[in-house]
PDB file of C-alpha atoms in Angstrom:
ATOM      1  CA  MET A  27      30.606 122.052 -24.664  1.00 37.00           C
ATOM      2  CA  SER A  28      29.134 120.114 -21.745  1.00 43.00           C
ATOM      3  CA  PRO A  29      30.965 116.982 -20.474  1.00 43.00           C
ATOM      4  CA  GLY A  30      27.915 114.851 -21.336  1.00 43.00           C
ATOM      5  CA  ALA A  31      28.155 115.897 -25.000  1.00 41.00           C
ATOM      6  CA  LEU A  32      31.660 114.510 -25.544  1.00 40.00           C
ATOM      7  CA  LEU A  33      32.154 111.290 -27.404  1.00 42.00           C
ATOM      8  CA  ALA A  34      34.278 108.429 -26.155  1.00 43.00           C
ATOM      9  CA  ASP A  35      38.035 108.672 -26.753  1.00 44.00           C
ATOM     10  CA  GLY A  36      37.849 112.422 -27.228  1.00 45.00           C
ATOM     11  CA  GLY A  37      35.740 112.198 -30.359  1.00 45.00           C
ATOM     12  CA  SER A  38      36.097 108.692 -31.774  1.00 47.00           C
ATOM     13  CA  ASP A  39      33.143 106.461 -32.453  1.00 49.00           C
ATOM     14  CA  PRO A  40      32.041 104.937 -29.094  1.00 48.00           C
ATOM     15  CA  ILE A  41      31.354 101.520 -30.646  1.00 47.00           C
ATOM     16  CA  SER A  42      35.038 101.051 -31.464  1.00 53.00           C
ATOM     17  CA  LEU A  43      37.457 100.352 -28.660  1.00 51.00           C
ATOM     18  CA  SER A  44      40.562 101.943 -30.051  1.00 59.00           C
ATOM     19  CA  GLY A  45      43.180 104.267 -28.711  1.00 87.00           C
ATOM     20  CA  ARG A  46      43.195 105.201 -25.040  1.00 88.00           C
ATOM     21  CA  ARG A  47      39.724 103.776 -24.390  1.00 90.00           C
ATOM     22  CA  GLY A  48      40.738 100.412 -25.846  1.00 89.00           C
ATOM     23  CA  ARG A  49      43.836 100.328 -23.624  1.00 93.00           C
ATOM     24  CA  ILE A  50      41.726 101.134 -20.545  1.00 94.00           C
ATOM     25  CA  PHE A  51      39.252  98.346 -21.368  1.00 94.00           C
ATOM     26  CA  GLU A  52      42.155  95.928 -21.785  1.00 95.00           C
ATOM     27  CA  GLN A  53      43.712  96.954 -18.442  1.00 96.00           C
ATOM     28  CA  LEU A  54      40.365  96.543 -16.700  1.00 97.00           C
ATOM     29  CA  ARG A  55      39.763  93.156 -18.370  1.00 96.00           C
ATOM     30  CA  ILE A  56      43.183  91.853 -17.307  1.00 96.00           C
ATOM     31  CA  ASN A  57      42.714  93.048 -13.726  1.00 96.00           C
ATOM     32  CA  LEU A  58      39.152  91.697 -13.480  1.00 96.00           C
ATOM     33  CA  ASN A  59      40.500  88.289 -14.451  1.00 96.00           C
ATOM     34  CA  HIS A  60      42.686  88.452 -11.325  1.00 96.00           C
ATOM     35  CA  HIS A  61      39.705  88.907  -8.987  1.00 96.00           C
ATOM     36  CA  PRO A  62      39.210  85.574  -7.177  1.00 95.00           C
ATOM     37  CA  ALA A  63      35.460  85.404  -7.889  1.00 96.00           C
ATOM     38  CA  THR A  64      35.683  86.194 -11.619  1.00 97.00           C
ATOM     39  CA  GLU A  65      34.499  83.420 -13.915  1.00 97.00           C
ATOM     40  CA  THR A  66      34.549  85.298 -17.246  1.00 97.00           C
ATOM     41  CA  VAL A  67      35.166  88.792 -18.591  1.00 97.00           C
ATOM     42  CA  ILE A  68      33.891  89.736 -22.032  1.00 95.00           C
ATOM     43  CA  VAL A  69      33.213  92.874 -24.053  1.00 92.00           C
ATOM     44  CA  ARG A  70      29.541  93.158 -24.950  1.00 92.00           C
ATOM     45  CA  PRO A  71      27.396  95.710 -26.771  1.00 89.00           C
ATOM     46  CA  THR A  72      25.230  97.921 -24.579  1.00 87.00           C
ATOM     47  CA  ARG A  73      21.456  97.522 -24.560  1.00 85.00           C
ATOM     48  CA  ASP A  74      21.003 100.138 -27.291  1.00 86.00           C
ATOM     49  CA  GLN A  75      23.805  98.557 -29.401  1.00 85.00           C
ATOM     50  CA  LYS A  76      25.521 101.978 -29.657  1.00 84.00           C
ATOM     51  CA  ASP A  77      28.426 101.322 -27.310  1.00 88.00           C
ATOM     52  CA  ARG A  78      30.481  98.587 -25.646  1.00 90.00           C
ATOM     53  CA  LYS A  79      30.952  97.542 -22.000  1.00 94.00           C
ATOM     54  CA  LEU A  80      32.967  94.986 -20.056  1.00 96.00           C
ATOM     55  CA  VAL A  81      30.913  92.303 -18.325  1.00 97.00           C
ATOM     56  CA  ALA A  82      32.487  90.208 -15.560  1.00 97.00           C
ATOM     57  CA  ARG A  83      30.506  87.228 -14.305  1.00 98.00           C
ATOM     58  CA  PHE A  84      31.224  86.243 -10.714  1.00 97.00           C
ATOM     59  CA  ASP A  85      31.042  82.925  -8.904  1.00 96.00           C
ATOM     60  CA  THR A  86      28.526  83.770  -6.180  1.00 95.00           C
ATOM     61  CA  GLN A  87      29.930  81.035  -3.940  1.00 94.00           C
ATOM     62  CA  ILE A  88      33.219  82.930  -3.823  1.00 94.00           C
ATOM     63  CA  LEU A  89      32.130  86.570  -4.121  1.00 94.00           C
ATOM     64  CA  VAL A  90      32.255  88.205  -0.655  1.00 93.00           C
ATOM     65  CA  ASP A  91      32.796  84.872   1.111  1.00 91.00           C
ATOM     66  CA  GLY A  92      29.716  83.280  -0.479  1.00 91.00           C
ATOM     67  CA  LEU A  93      27.252  85.778   1.036  1.00 92.00           C
ATOM     68  CA  VAL A  94      25.504  86.498  -2.276  1.00 93.00           C
ATOM     69  CA  GLY A  95      22.080  84.855  -2.234  1.00 90.00           C
ATOM     70  CA  ALA A  96      21.434  85.202  -5.981  1.00 94.00           C
ATOM     71  CA  ASP A  97      22.247  82.533  -8.553  1.00 95.00           C
ATOM     72  CA  GLU A  98      24.166  84.937 -10.778  1.00 97.00           C
ATOM     73  CA  ALA A  99      26.083  88.167 -10.248  1.00 97.00           C
ATOM     74  CA  ARG A 100      27.985  90.354 -12.668  1.00 98.00           C
ATOM     75  CA  LEU A 101      29.818  93.656 -12.819  1.00 98.00           C
ATOM     76  CA  GLU A 102      29.311  95.799 -15.907  1.00 97.00           C
ATOM     77  CA  ILE A 103      31.896  98.487 -16.588  1.00 97.00           C
ATOM     78  CA  ASN A 104      31.966 101.275 -19.078  1.00 95.00           C
ATOM     79  CA  TRP A 105      34.560 103.988 -19.441  1.00 94.00           C
ATOM     80  CA  TRP A 106      34.401 107.090 -21.617  1.00 92.00           C
ATOM     81  CA  THR A 107      37.646 108.949 -22.172  1.00 90.00           C
ATOM     82  CA  HIS A 108      37.797 112.703 -22.662  1.00 86.00           C
ATOM     83  CA  PRO A 109      40.489 115.207 -23.623  1.00 85.00           C
ATOM     84  CA  PRO A 110      42.941 116.412 -20.959  1.00 84.00           C
ATOM     85  CA  GLY A 111      41.350 118.740 -18.421  1.00 87.00           C
ATOM     86  CA  ILE A 112      37.966 116.995 -18.504  1.00 88.00           C
ATOM     87  CA  ASP A 113      37.370 114.044 -16.168  1.00 89.00           C
ATOM     88  CA  ASP A 114      36.731 110.702 -17.827  1.00 93.00           C
ATOM     89  CA  GLN A 115      33.291 109.295 -17.137  1.00 95.00           C
ATOM     90  CA  PHE A 116      32.567 105.738 -16.034  1.00 96.00           C
ATOM     91  CA  LYS A 117      30.096 103.226 -14.654  1.00 96.00           C
ATOM     92  CA  PHE A 118      30.847 100.254 -12.410  1.00 98.00           C
ATOM     93  CA  HIS A 119      27.445  98.605 -12.153  1.00 97.00           C
ATOM     94  CA  TYR A 120      26.729  95.420 -10.175  1.00 98.00           C
ATOM     95  CA  VAL A 121      23.689  93.269 -11.091  1.00 98.00           C
ATOM     96  CA  GLU A 122      22.258  90.140  -9.455  1.00 97.00           C
ATOM     97  CA  SER A 123      19.825  87.660 -11.007  1.00 97.00           C
ATOM     98  CA  SER A 124      17.509  88.438  -8.061  1.00 95.00           C
ATOM     99  CA  GLY A 125      16.881  91.846  -9.654  1.00 96.00           C
ATOM    100  CA  TYR A 126      18.987  93.882  -7.231  1.00 96.00           C
ATOM    101  CA  ASP A 127      21.470  96.269  -8.839  1.00 97.00           C
ATOM    102  CA  CYS A 128      23.732  99.075  -7.743  1.00 98.00           C
ATOM    103  CA  GLY A 129      26.549 101.094  -9.170  1.00 98.00           C
ATOM    104  CA  TRP A 130      29.216 103.713  -8.787  1.00 98.00           C
ATOM    105  CA  HIS A 131      29.030 106.238 -11.587  1.00 97.00           C
ATOM    106  CA  ARG A 132      30.751 109.384 -12.757  1.00 96.00           C
ATOM    107  CA  GLN A 133      28.342 110.763 -15.287  1.00 93.00           C
ATOM    108  CA  PRO A 134      25.658 113.412 -15.613  1.00 89.00           C
ATOM    109  CA  HIS A 135      21.937 112.762 -15.393  1.00 85.00           C
ATOM    110  CA  PRO A 136      20.602 115.666 -17.477  1.00 79.00           C
ATOM    111  CA  GLU A 137      16.965 114.853 -16.675  1.00 82.00           C
ATOM    112  CA  GLU A 138      17.718 114.766 -12.911  1.00 80.00           C
ATOM    113  CA  SER A 139      19.780 117.800 -11.933  1.00 80.00           C
ATOM    114  CA  ASP A 140      19.832 116.870  -8.227  1.00 89.00           C
ATOM    115  CA  ILE A 141      21.842 113.664  -8.853  1.00 93.00           C
ATOM    116  CA  PRO A 142      25.559 114.353  -8.210  1.00 94.00           C
ATOM    117  CA  PHE A 143      28.023 113.792 -11.067  1.00 94.00           C
ATOM    118  CA  ASP A 144      29.899 111.254  -8.878  1.00 96.00           C
ATOM    119  CA  HIS A 145      27.246 109.054  -7.287  1.00 97.00           C
ATOM    120  CA  PHE A 146      26.194 105.656  -5.973  1.00 97.00           C
ATOM    121  CA  GLN A 147      22.810 104.310  -7.021  1.00 96.00           C
ATOM    122  CA  GLN A 148      20.873 101.212  -6.030  1.00 97.00           C
ATOM    123  CA  ARG A 149      17.469  99.600  -6.292  1.00 96.00           C
ATOM    124  CA  ALA A 150      15.991  96.375  -4.959  1.00 94.00           C
ATOM    125  CA  SER A 151      14.389  95.324  -8.257  1.00 95.00           C
ATOM    126  CA  PRO A 152      13.868  96.577 -11.810  1.00 94.00           C
ATOM    127  CA  GLU A 153      10.403  97.778 -10.763  1.00 96.00           C
ATOM    128  CA  SER A 154      11.854  99.971  -7.979  1.00 95.00           C
ATOM    129  CA  ASP A 155      13.161 103.496  -8.373  1.00 94.00           C
ATOM    130  CA  TYR A 156      16.867 104.092  -7.939  1.00 94.00           C
ATOM    131  CA  ARG A 157      18.072 105.825  -4.791  1.00 95.00           C
ATOM    132  CA  TYR A 158      21.058 108.086  -5.333  1.00 95.00           C
ATOM    133  CA  GLN A 159      23.727 109.550  -3.125  1.00 95.00           C
ATOM    134  CA  GLY A 160      26.893 111.492  -3.820  1.00 96.00           C
ATOM    135  CA  VAL A 161      30.202 109.689  -3.427  1.00 97.00           C
ATOM    136  CA  ASP A 162      33.845 110.692  -3.241  1.00 97.00           C
ATOM    137  CA  PHE A 163      36.149 108.292  -5.040  1.00 96.00           C
ATOM    138  CA  LEU A 164      39.527 107.653  -3.446  1.00 96.00           C
ATOM    139  CA  GLU A 165      41.181 106.508  -6.664  1.00 95.00           C
ATOM    140  CA  ASP A 166      41.356 108.284  -9.996  1.00 89.00           C
ATOM    141  CA  THR A 167      42.868 105.734 -12.381  1.00 94.00           C
ATOM    142  CA  PRO A 168      40.748 103.067 -14.100  1.00 96.00           C
ATOM    143  CA  VAL A 169      42.505 100.133 -12.408  1.00 97.00           C
ATOM    144  CA  GLY A 170      42.586 101.915  -9.034  1.00 97.00           C
ATOM    145  CA  LEU A 171      38.838 102.537  -9.269  1.00 97.00           C
ATOM    146  CA  LEU A 172      38.236  98.917 -10.268  1.00 97.00           C
ATOM    147  CA  TRP A 173      39.942  97.682  -7.104  1.00 97.00           C
ATOM    148  CA  GLU A 174      38.293 100.358  -4.950  1.00 97.00           C
ATOM    149  CA  VAL A 175      34.905  99.123  -6.162  1.00 97.00           C
ATOM    150  CA  THR A 176      35.549  95.358  -6.138  1.00 97.00           C
ATOM    151  CA  ARG A 177      37.605  95.108  -2.936  1.00 96.00           C
ATOM    152  CA  THR A 178      36.040  97.798  -0.745  1.00 96.00           C
ATOM    153  CA  ARG A 179      32.771  99.302  -1.910  1.00 97.00           C
ATOM    154  CA  LEU A 180      31.019  96.252  -3.399  1.00 97.00           C
ATOM    155  CA  PRO A 181      31.824  93.901  -0.484  1.00 96.00           C
ATOM    156  CA  ARG A 182      30.531  96.534   1.952  1.00 95.00           C
ATOM    157  CA  ILE A 183      27.227  96.796   0.037  1.00 95.00           C
ATOM    158  CA  ILE A 184      26.851  93.016  -0.274  1.00 95.00           C
ATOM    159  CA  ARG A 185      27.545  92.495   3.430  1.00 93.00           C
ATOM    160  CA  ALA A 186      24.962  95.136   4.340  1.00 92.00           C
ATOM    161  CA  ARG A 187      22.466  93.560   1.927  1.00 89.00           C
ATOM    162  CA  TYR A 188      22.833  89.938   3.023  1.00 85.00           C
ATOM    163  CA  ASP A 189      24.118  90.266   6.561  1.00 77.00           C
ATOM    164  CA  PRO A 190      22.741  93.521   8.008  1.00 68.00           C
ATOM    165  CA  GLU A 191      24.277  92.802  11.406  1.00 70.00           C
ATOM    166  CA  THR A 192      27.786  93.008   9.960  1.00 61.00           C
ATOM    167  CA  GLU A 193      29.727  95.953  11.343  1.00 55.00           C
ATOM    168  CA  PHE A 194      32.041  97.956   9.132  1.00 48.00           C
TER     169      PHE A 194
END
């Protein structure tokens, strides 16, 4: 069985947030509420209405020292648990009202075999194509990955986007 064929929570219905997946969503929600720029965190259905995701709305005047030039910014998170021995899959996807979006994902792209399983993707607008690159995550727990993305990776991308002269 390929990792992409597994259902959330090792076989449970992905629309329900029960068991291990529900606990992970709750941990992520609690921790997102501790991020200084977070205004709200809610669980929402995905676009196709077949799954759920966390959506954190950020105060753009606080996020990365007020560098964000868009009116609205949010982080969408999804996590799919799998049985022991198979890595969980996830998406941490940042979206601005300007149309820019980027994300750190651990998931297959069956139609695009050259996209690494662990990757970063970004595009300037919904009309643009995504650019992909492989990434090595430093953390492996849901909360550790949340902080790796929100405190290190996302600020670095925002600084490069809005203040290209910033050195890292």
